[in-house]
CSV table of C-alpha atoms in Angstrom, one decimal:
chain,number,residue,atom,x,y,z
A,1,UNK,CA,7.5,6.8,-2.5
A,2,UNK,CA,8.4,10.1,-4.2
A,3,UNK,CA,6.4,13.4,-4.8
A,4,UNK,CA,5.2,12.4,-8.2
A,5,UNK,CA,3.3,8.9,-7.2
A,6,UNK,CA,2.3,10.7,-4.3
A,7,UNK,CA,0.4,13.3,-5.9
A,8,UNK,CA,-0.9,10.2,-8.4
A,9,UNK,CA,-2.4,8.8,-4.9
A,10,UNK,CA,-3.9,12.1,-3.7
A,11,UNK,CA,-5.7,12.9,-7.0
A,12,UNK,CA,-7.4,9.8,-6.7
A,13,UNK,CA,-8.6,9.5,-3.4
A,14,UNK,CA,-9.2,13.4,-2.3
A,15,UNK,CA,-11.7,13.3,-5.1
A,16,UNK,CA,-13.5,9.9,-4.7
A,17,UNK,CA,-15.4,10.0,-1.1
A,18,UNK,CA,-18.1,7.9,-0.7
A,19,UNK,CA,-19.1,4.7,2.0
A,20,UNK,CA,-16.2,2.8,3.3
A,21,UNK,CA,-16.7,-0.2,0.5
A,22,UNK,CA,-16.4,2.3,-2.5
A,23,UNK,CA,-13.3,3.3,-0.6
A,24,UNK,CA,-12.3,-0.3,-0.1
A,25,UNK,CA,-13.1,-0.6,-3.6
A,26,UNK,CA,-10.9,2.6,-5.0
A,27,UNK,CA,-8.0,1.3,-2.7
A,28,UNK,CA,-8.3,-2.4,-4.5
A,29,UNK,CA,-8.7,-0.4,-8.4
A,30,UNK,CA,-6.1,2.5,-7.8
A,31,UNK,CA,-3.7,-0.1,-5.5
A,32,UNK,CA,-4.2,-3.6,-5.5
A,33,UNK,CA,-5.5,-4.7,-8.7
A,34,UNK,CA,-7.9,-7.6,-9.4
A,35,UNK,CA,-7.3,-7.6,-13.1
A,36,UNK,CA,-10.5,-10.0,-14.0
A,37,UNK,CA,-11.4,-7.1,-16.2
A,38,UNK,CA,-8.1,-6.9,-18.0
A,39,UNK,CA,-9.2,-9.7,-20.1
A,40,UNK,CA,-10.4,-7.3,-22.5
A,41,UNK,CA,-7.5,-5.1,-22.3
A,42,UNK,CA,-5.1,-7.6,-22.6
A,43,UNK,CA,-6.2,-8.5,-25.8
A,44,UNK,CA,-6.4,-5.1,-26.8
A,45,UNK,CA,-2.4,-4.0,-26.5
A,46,UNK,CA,0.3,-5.6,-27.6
A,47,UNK,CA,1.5,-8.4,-25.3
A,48,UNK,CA,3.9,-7.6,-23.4
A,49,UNK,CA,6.2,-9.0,-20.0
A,50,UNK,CA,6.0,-6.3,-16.9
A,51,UNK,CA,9.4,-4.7,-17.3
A,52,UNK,CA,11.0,-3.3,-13.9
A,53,UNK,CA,14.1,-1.1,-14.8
A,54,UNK,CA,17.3,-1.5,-12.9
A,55,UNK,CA,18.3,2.6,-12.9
A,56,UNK,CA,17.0,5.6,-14.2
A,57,UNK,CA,19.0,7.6,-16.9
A,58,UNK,CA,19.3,11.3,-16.6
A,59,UNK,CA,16.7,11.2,-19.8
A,60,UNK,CA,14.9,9.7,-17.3
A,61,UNK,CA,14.4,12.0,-14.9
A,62,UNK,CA,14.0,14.8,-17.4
A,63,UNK,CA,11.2,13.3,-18.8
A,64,UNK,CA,9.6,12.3,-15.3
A,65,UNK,CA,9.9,15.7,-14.2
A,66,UNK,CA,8.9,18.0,-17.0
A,67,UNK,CA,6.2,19.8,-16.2
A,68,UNK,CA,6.2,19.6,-12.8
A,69,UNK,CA,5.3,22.3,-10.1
A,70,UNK,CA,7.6,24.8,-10.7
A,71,UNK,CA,7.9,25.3,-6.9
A,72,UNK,CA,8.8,21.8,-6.9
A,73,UNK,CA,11.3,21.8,-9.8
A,74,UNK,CA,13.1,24.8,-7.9
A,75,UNK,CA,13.4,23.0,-4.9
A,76,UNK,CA,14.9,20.2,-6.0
A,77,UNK,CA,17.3,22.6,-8.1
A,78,UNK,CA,18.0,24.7,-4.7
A,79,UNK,CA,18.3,21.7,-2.1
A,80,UNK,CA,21.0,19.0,-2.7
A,81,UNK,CA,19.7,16.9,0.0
A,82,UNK,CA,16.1,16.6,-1.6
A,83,UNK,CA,17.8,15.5,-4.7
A,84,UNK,CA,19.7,13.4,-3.1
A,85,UNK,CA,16.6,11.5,-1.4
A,86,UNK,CA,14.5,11.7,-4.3
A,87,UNK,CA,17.2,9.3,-6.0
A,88,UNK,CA,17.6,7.2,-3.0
A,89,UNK,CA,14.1,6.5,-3.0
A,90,UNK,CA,14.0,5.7,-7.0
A,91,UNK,CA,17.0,3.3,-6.2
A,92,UNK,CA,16.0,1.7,-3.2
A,93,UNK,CA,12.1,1.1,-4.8
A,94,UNK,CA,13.9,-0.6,-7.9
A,95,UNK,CA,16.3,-2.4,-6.1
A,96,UNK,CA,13.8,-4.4,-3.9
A,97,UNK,CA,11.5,-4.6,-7.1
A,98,UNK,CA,14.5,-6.7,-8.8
A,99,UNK,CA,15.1,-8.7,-6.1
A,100,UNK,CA,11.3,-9.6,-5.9
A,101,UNK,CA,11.3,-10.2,-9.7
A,102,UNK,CA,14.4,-12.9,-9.2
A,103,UNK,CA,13.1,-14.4,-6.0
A,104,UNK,CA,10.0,-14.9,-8.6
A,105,UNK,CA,7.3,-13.1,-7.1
A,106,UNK,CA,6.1,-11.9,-10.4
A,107,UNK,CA,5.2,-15.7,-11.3
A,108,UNK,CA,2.1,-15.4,-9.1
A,109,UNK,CA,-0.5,-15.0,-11.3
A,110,UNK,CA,-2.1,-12.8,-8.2
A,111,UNK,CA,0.3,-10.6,-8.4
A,112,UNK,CA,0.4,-10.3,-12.7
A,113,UNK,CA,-3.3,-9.5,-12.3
A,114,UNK,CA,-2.2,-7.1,-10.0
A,115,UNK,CA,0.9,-5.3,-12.2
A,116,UNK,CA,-1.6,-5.3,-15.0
A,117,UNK,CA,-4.3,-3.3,-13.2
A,118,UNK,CA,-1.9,-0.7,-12.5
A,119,UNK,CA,-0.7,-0.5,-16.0
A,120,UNK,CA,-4.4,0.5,-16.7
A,121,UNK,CA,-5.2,2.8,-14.1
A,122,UNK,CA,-2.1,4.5,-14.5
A,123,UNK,CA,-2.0,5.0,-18.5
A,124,UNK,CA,-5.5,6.3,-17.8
A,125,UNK,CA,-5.4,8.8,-15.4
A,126,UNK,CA,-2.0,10.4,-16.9
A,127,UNK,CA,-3.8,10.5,-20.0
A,128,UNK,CA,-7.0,12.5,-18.2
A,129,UNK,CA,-4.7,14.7,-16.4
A,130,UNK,CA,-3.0,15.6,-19.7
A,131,UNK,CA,-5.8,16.1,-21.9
A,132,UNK,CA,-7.9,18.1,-19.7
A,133,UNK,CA,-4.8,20.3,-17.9
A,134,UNK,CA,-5.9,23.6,-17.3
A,135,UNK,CA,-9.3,22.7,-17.6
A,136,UNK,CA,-10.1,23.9,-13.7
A,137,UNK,CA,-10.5,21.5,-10.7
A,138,UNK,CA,-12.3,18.5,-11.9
A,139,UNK,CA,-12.2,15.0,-10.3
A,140,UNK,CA,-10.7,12.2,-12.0
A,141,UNK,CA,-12.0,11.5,-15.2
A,142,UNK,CA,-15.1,14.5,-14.1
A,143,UNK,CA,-15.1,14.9,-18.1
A,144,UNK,CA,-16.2,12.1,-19.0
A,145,UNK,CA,-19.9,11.9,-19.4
A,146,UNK,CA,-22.6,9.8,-18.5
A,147,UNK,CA,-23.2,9.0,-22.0
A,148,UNK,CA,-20.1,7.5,-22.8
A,149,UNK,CA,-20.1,5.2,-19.5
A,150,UNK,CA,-23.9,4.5,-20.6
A,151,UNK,CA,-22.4,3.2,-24.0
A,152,UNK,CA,-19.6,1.6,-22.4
A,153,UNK,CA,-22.1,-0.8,-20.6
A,154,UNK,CA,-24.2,-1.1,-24.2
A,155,UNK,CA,-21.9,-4.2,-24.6
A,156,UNK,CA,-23.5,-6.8,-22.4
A,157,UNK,CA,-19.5,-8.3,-21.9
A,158,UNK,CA,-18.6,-5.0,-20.3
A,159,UNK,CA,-21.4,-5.4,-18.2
A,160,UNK,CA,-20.3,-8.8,-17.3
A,161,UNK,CA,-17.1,-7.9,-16.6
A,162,UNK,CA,-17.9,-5.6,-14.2
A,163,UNK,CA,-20.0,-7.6,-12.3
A,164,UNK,CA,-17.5,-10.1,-11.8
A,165,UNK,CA,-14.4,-7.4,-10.9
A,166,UNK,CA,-17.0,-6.3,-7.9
A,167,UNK,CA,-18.0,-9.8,-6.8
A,168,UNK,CA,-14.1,-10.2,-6.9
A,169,UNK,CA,-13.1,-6.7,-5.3
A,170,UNK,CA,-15.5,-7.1,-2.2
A,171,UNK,CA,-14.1,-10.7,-1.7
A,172,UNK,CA,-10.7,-9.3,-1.8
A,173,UNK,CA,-11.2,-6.6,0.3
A,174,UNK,CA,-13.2,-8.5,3.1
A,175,UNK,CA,-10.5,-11.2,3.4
A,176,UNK,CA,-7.8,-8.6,3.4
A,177,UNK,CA,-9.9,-6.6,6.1
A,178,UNK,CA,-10.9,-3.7,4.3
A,179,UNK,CA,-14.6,-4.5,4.6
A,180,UNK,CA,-16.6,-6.2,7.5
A,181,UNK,CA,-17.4,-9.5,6.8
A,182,UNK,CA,-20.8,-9.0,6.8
A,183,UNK,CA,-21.2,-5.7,4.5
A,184,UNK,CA,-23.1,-5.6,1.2
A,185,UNK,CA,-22.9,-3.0,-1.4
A,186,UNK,CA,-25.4,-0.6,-1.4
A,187,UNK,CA,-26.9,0.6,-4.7
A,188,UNK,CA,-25.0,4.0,-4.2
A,189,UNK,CA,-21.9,1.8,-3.7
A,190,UNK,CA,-22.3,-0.3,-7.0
A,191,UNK,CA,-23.3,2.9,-9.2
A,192,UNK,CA,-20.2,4.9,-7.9
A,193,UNK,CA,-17.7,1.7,-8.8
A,194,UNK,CA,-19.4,0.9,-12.2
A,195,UNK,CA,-19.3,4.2,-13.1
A,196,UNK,CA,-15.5,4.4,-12.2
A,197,UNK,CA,-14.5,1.2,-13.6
A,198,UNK,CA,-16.3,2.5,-16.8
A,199,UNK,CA,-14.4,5.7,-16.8
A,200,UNK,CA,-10.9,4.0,-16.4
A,201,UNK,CA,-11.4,1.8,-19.4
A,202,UNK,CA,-12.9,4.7,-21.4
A,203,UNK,CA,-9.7,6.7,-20.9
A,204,UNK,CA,-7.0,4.0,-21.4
A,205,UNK,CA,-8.7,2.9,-24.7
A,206,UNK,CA,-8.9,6.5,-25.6
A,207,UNK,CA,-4.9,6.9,-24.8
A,208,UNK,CA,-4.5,3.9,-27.2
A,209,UNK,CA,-6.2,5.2,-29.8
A,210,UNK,CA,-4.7,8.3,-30.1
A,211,UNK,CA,-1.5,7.2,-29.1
A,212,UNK,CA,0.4,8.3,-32.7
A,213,UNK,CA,-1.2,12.2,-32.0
A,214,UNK,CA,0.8,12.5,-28.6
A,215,UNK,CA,3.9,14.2,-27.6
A,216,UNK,CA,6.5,11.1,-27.7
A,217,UNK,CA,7.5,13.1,-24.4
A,218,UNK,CA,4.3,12.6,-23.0
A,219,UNK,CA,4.7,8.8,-23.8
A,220,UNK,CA,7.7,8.0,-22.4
A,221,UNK,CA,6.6,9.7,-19.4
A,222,UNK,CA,3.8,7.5,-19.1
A,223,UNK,CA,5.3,4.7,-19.6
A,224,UNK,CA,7.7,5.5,-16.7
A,225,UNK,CA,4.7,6.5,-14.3
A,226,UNK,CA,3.8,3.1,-14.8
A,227,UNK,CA,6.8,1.2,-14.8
A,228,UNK,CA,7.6,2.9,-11.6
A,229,UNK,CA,4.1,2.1,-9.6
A,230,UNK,CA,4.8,-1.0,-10.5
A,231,UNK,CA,8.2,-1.0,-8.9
A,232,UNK,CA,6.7,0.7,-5.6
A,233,UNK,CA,3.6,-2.1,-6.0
A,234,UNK,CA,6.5,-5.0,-6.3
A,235,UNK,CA,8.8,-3.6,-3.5
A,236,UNK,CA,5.7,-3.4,-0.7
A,237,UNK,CA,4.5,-6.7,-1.5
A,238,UNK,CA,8.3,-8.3,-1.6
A,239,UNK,CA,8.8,-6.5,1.6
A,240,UNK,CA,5.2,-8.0,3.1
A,241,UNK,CA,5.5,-11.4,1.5
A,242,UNK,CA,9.1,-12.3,1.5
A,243,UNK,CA,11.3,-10.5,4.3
A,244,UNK,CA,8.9,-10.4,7.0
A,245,UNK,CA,9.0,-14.2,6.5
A,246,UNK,CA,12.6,-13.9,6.1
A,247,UNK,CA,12.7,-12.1,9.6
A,248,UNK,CA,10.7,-14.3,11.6
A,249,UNK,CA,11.9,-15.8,14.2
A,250,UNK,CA,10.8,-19.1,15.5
A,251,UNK,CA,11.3,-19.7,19.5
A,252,UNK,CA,13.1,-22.8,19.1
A,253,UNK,CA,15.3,-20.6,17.0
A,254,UNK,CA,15.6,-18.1,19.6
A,255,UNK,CA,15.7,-21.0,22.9
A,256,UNK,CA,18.5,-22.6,20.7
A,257,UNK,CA,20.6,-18.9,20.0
A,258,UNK,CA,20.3,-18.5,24.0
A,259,UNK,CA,21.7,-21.5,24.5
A,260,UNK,CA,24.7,-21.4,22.4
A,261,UNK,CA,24.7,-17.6,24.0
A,262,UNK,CA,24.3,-18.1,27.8
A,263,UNK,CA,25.3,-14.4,28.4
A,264,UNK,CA,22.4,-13.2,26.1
A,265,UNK,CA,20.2,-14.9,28.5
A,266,UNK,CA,19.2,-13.2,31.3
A,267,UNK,CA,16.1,-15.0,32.2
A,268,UNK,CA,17.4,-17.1,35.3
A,269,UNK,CA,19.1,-13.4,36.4
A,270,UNK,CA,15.4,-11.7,36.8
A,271,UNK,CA,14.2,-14.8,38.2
A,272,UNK,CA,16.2,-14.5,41.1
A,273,UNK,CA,15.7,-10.5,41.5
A,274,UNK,CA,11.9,-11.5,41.4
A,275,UNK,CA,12.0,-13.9,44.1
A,276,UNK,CA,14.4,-11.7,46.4
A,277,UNK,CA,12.2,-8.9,46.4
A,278,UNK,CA,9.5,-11.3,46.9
A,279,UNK,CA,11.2,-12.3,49.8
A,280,UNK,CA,11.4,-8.8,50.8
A,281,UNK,CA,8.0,-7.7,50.8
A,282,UNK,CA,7.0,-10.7,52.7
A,283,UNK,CA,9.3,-9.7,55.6
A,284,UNK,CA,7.5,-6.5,55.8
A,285,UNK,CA,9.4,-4.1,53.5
A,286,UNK,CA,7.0,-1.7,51.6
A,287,UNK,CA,5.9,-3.1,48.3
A,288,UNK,CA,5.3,0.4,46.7
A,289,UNK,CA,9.1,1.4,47.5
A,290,UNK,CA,10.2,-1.4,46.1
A,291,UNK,CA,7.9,-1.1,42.6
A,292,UNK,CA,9.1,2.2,42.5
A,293,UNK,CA,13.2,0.7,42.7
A,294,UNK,CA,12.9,-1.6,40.9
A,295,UNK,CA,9.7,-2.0,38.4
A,296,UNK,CA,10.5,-1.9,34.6
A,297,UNK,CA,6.7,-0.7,34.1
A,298,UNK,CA,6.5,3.0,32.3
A,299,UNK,CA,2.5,2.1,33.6
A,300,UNK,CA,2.7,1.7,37.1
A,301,UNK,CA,5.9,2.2,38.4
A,302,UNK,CA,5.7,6.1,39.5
A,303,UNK,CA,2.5,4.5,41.0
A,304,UNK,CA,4.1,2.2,43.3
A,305,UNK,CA,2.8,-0.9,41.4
A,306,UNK,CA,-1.1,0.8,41.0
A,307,UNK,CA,-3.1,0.1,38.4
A,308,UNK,CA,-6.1,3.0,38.3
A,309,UNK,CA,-9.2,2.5,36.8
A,310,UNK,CA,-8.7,-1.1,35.0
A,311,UNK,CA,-11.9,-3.2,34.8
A,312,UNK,CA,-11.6,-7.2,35.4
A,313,UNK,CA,-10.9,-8.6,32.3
A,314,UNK,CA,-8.0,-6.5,30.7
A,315,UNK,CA,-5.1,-8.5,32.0
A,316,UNK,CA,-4.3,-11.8,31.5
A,317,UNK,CA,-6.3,-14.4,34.0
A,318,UNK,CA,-2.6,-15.2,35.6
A,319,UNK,CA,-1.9,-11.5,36.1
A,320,UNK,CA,-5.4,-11.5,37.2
A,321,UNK,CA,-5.4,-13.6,39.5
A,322,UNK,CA,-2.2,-13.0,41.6
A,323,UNK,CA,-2.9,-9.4,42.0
């Protein structure tokens, strides 16, 4: 991921401490997505199919970069190398992204929810960070006030819809792990994410109605900040849901490779080593001289064979039992 998704990532999470579910919960907003609350933004902007771009043009790259850290900028304008991975990374992340779209991963309706939600967060926080630049360190949308997000909740749908994107969110992030299975929000913990989700929607609203006042710069840029998360969301998942499964290797697969490959197989070898120096140490020789030989344990080979300080119970009841 490159330096300017990873400073997207580190502005919202440096700023938004809290338990471990409003964490859980930022990860699942910022991240992951639910997208039940979309279904007022969706019919709010113009319809639209995700759009993953095959390259970047040298526009591109202008657009993404302008106004940058200038420490940054002359980096990348001193070091060849760190231009060099900067576009591998863009091409690599949009390559995999494609391939997910073909393979049709983007016709889970899991994972549209999901592309959505970053379309939101991401439209809105570029728009806080631009219209309140220089403004001083704040936290993510810090300038909104309490009175807006009070207004925001005036409409009893918006209310609604938050309850449902938490009941959804803490589902989502106890079957994914994220939360034990037996945690419940706290007060603290539902404030903090209403407030939030409030914020978010406050901001991307605000972006859309004052869309024809902005620098079409500005615009484009966003619009590339967003189709690029989505890119980097699309690769990760398509990496996670596609080639591990694509990796995995059954052991039929692997009894039926050996056996086409008898040379691979080496198991019958180290069977026989095993039993000759069994052999061995029951004539007499010393076991801890032979460990030390031959013993392809890093744990307990130095040791002559010793285990130190193990309790019953961490090995497995055959190892268990033989020793």
């Amino acid at each position: 991921m490159t330096r300017e998704f990873r400073k997207f990532r580190k502005n919202s999470s440096d700023d938004q401490r809290g338990s471990a579910l409003i964490k859980a919960l930022i990860v699942i907003l910022v991240i992951i997505g639910i997208g039940v609350a979309l279904l007022v933004w969706k019919a709010k902007v113009a319809k639209h199919e995700t759009e993953i771009p095959t390259k970047l043009t040298e526009q591109d790259f202008l657009v993404l970069l302008k106004g940058e850290d200038p420490a940054y900028l002359k980096k990348l304008a001193d070091d060849p190398s760190a231009r060099q991975k900067l576009l591998e990374n863009f091409k690599q992340t949009l390559a995999f992204a494609n391939q997910a779209k073909k393979e049709g991963l983007m016709d889970d309706e899991e994972v549209k929810q999901d592309l959505r939600e970053i379309e939101l967060f991401v439209t809105a926080s570029s728009y806080d960070q631009e219209k309140n630049k220089g403004k001083g360190p704040f936290p993510p949308f810090g300038f909104i006030e309490e009175d807006e997000v009070k207004k925001f909740y005036d409409n009893r749908f918006n209310q609604a819809l938050f309850n449902e994107f938490l009941q959804k969110a803490v589902e989502r992030a106890k079957k994914q792990g994220l939360l034990p299975k037996d945690a419940d929000p706290t007060e603290e913990d539902i404030e903090r994410a209403k407030s939030d989700f409030a914020k978010v929607r406050i901001s991307a609203e605000e972006f859309k109605s004052k869309s024809s006042e902005l620098d079409p710069d500005f615009k484009r840029k966003v619009d590339l900040r967003v189709k690029l998360q989505q890119a980097s969301y699309l690769a990760r998942r398509y990496s996670e849901d596609v080639l591990r499964k694509k990796l995995e290797v059954s052991d039929s697969e692997i009894e039926k490779y050996l056996k086409e490959h008898p040379e691979l197989d080496t198991r019958a070898e180290k069977r026989a080593k095993a039993e000759e120096l069994l052999a061995r140490v029951k004539a007499g020789e010393d076991f801890a001289q032979l460990a030390k030989q031959y013993s392809e344990d890093p744990g307990s080979k130095d040791k002559g064979g010793l285990y130190q300080n193990i309790r019953k119970g961490s090995f497995i009841p055959e190892f268990e039992t033989v020793a």
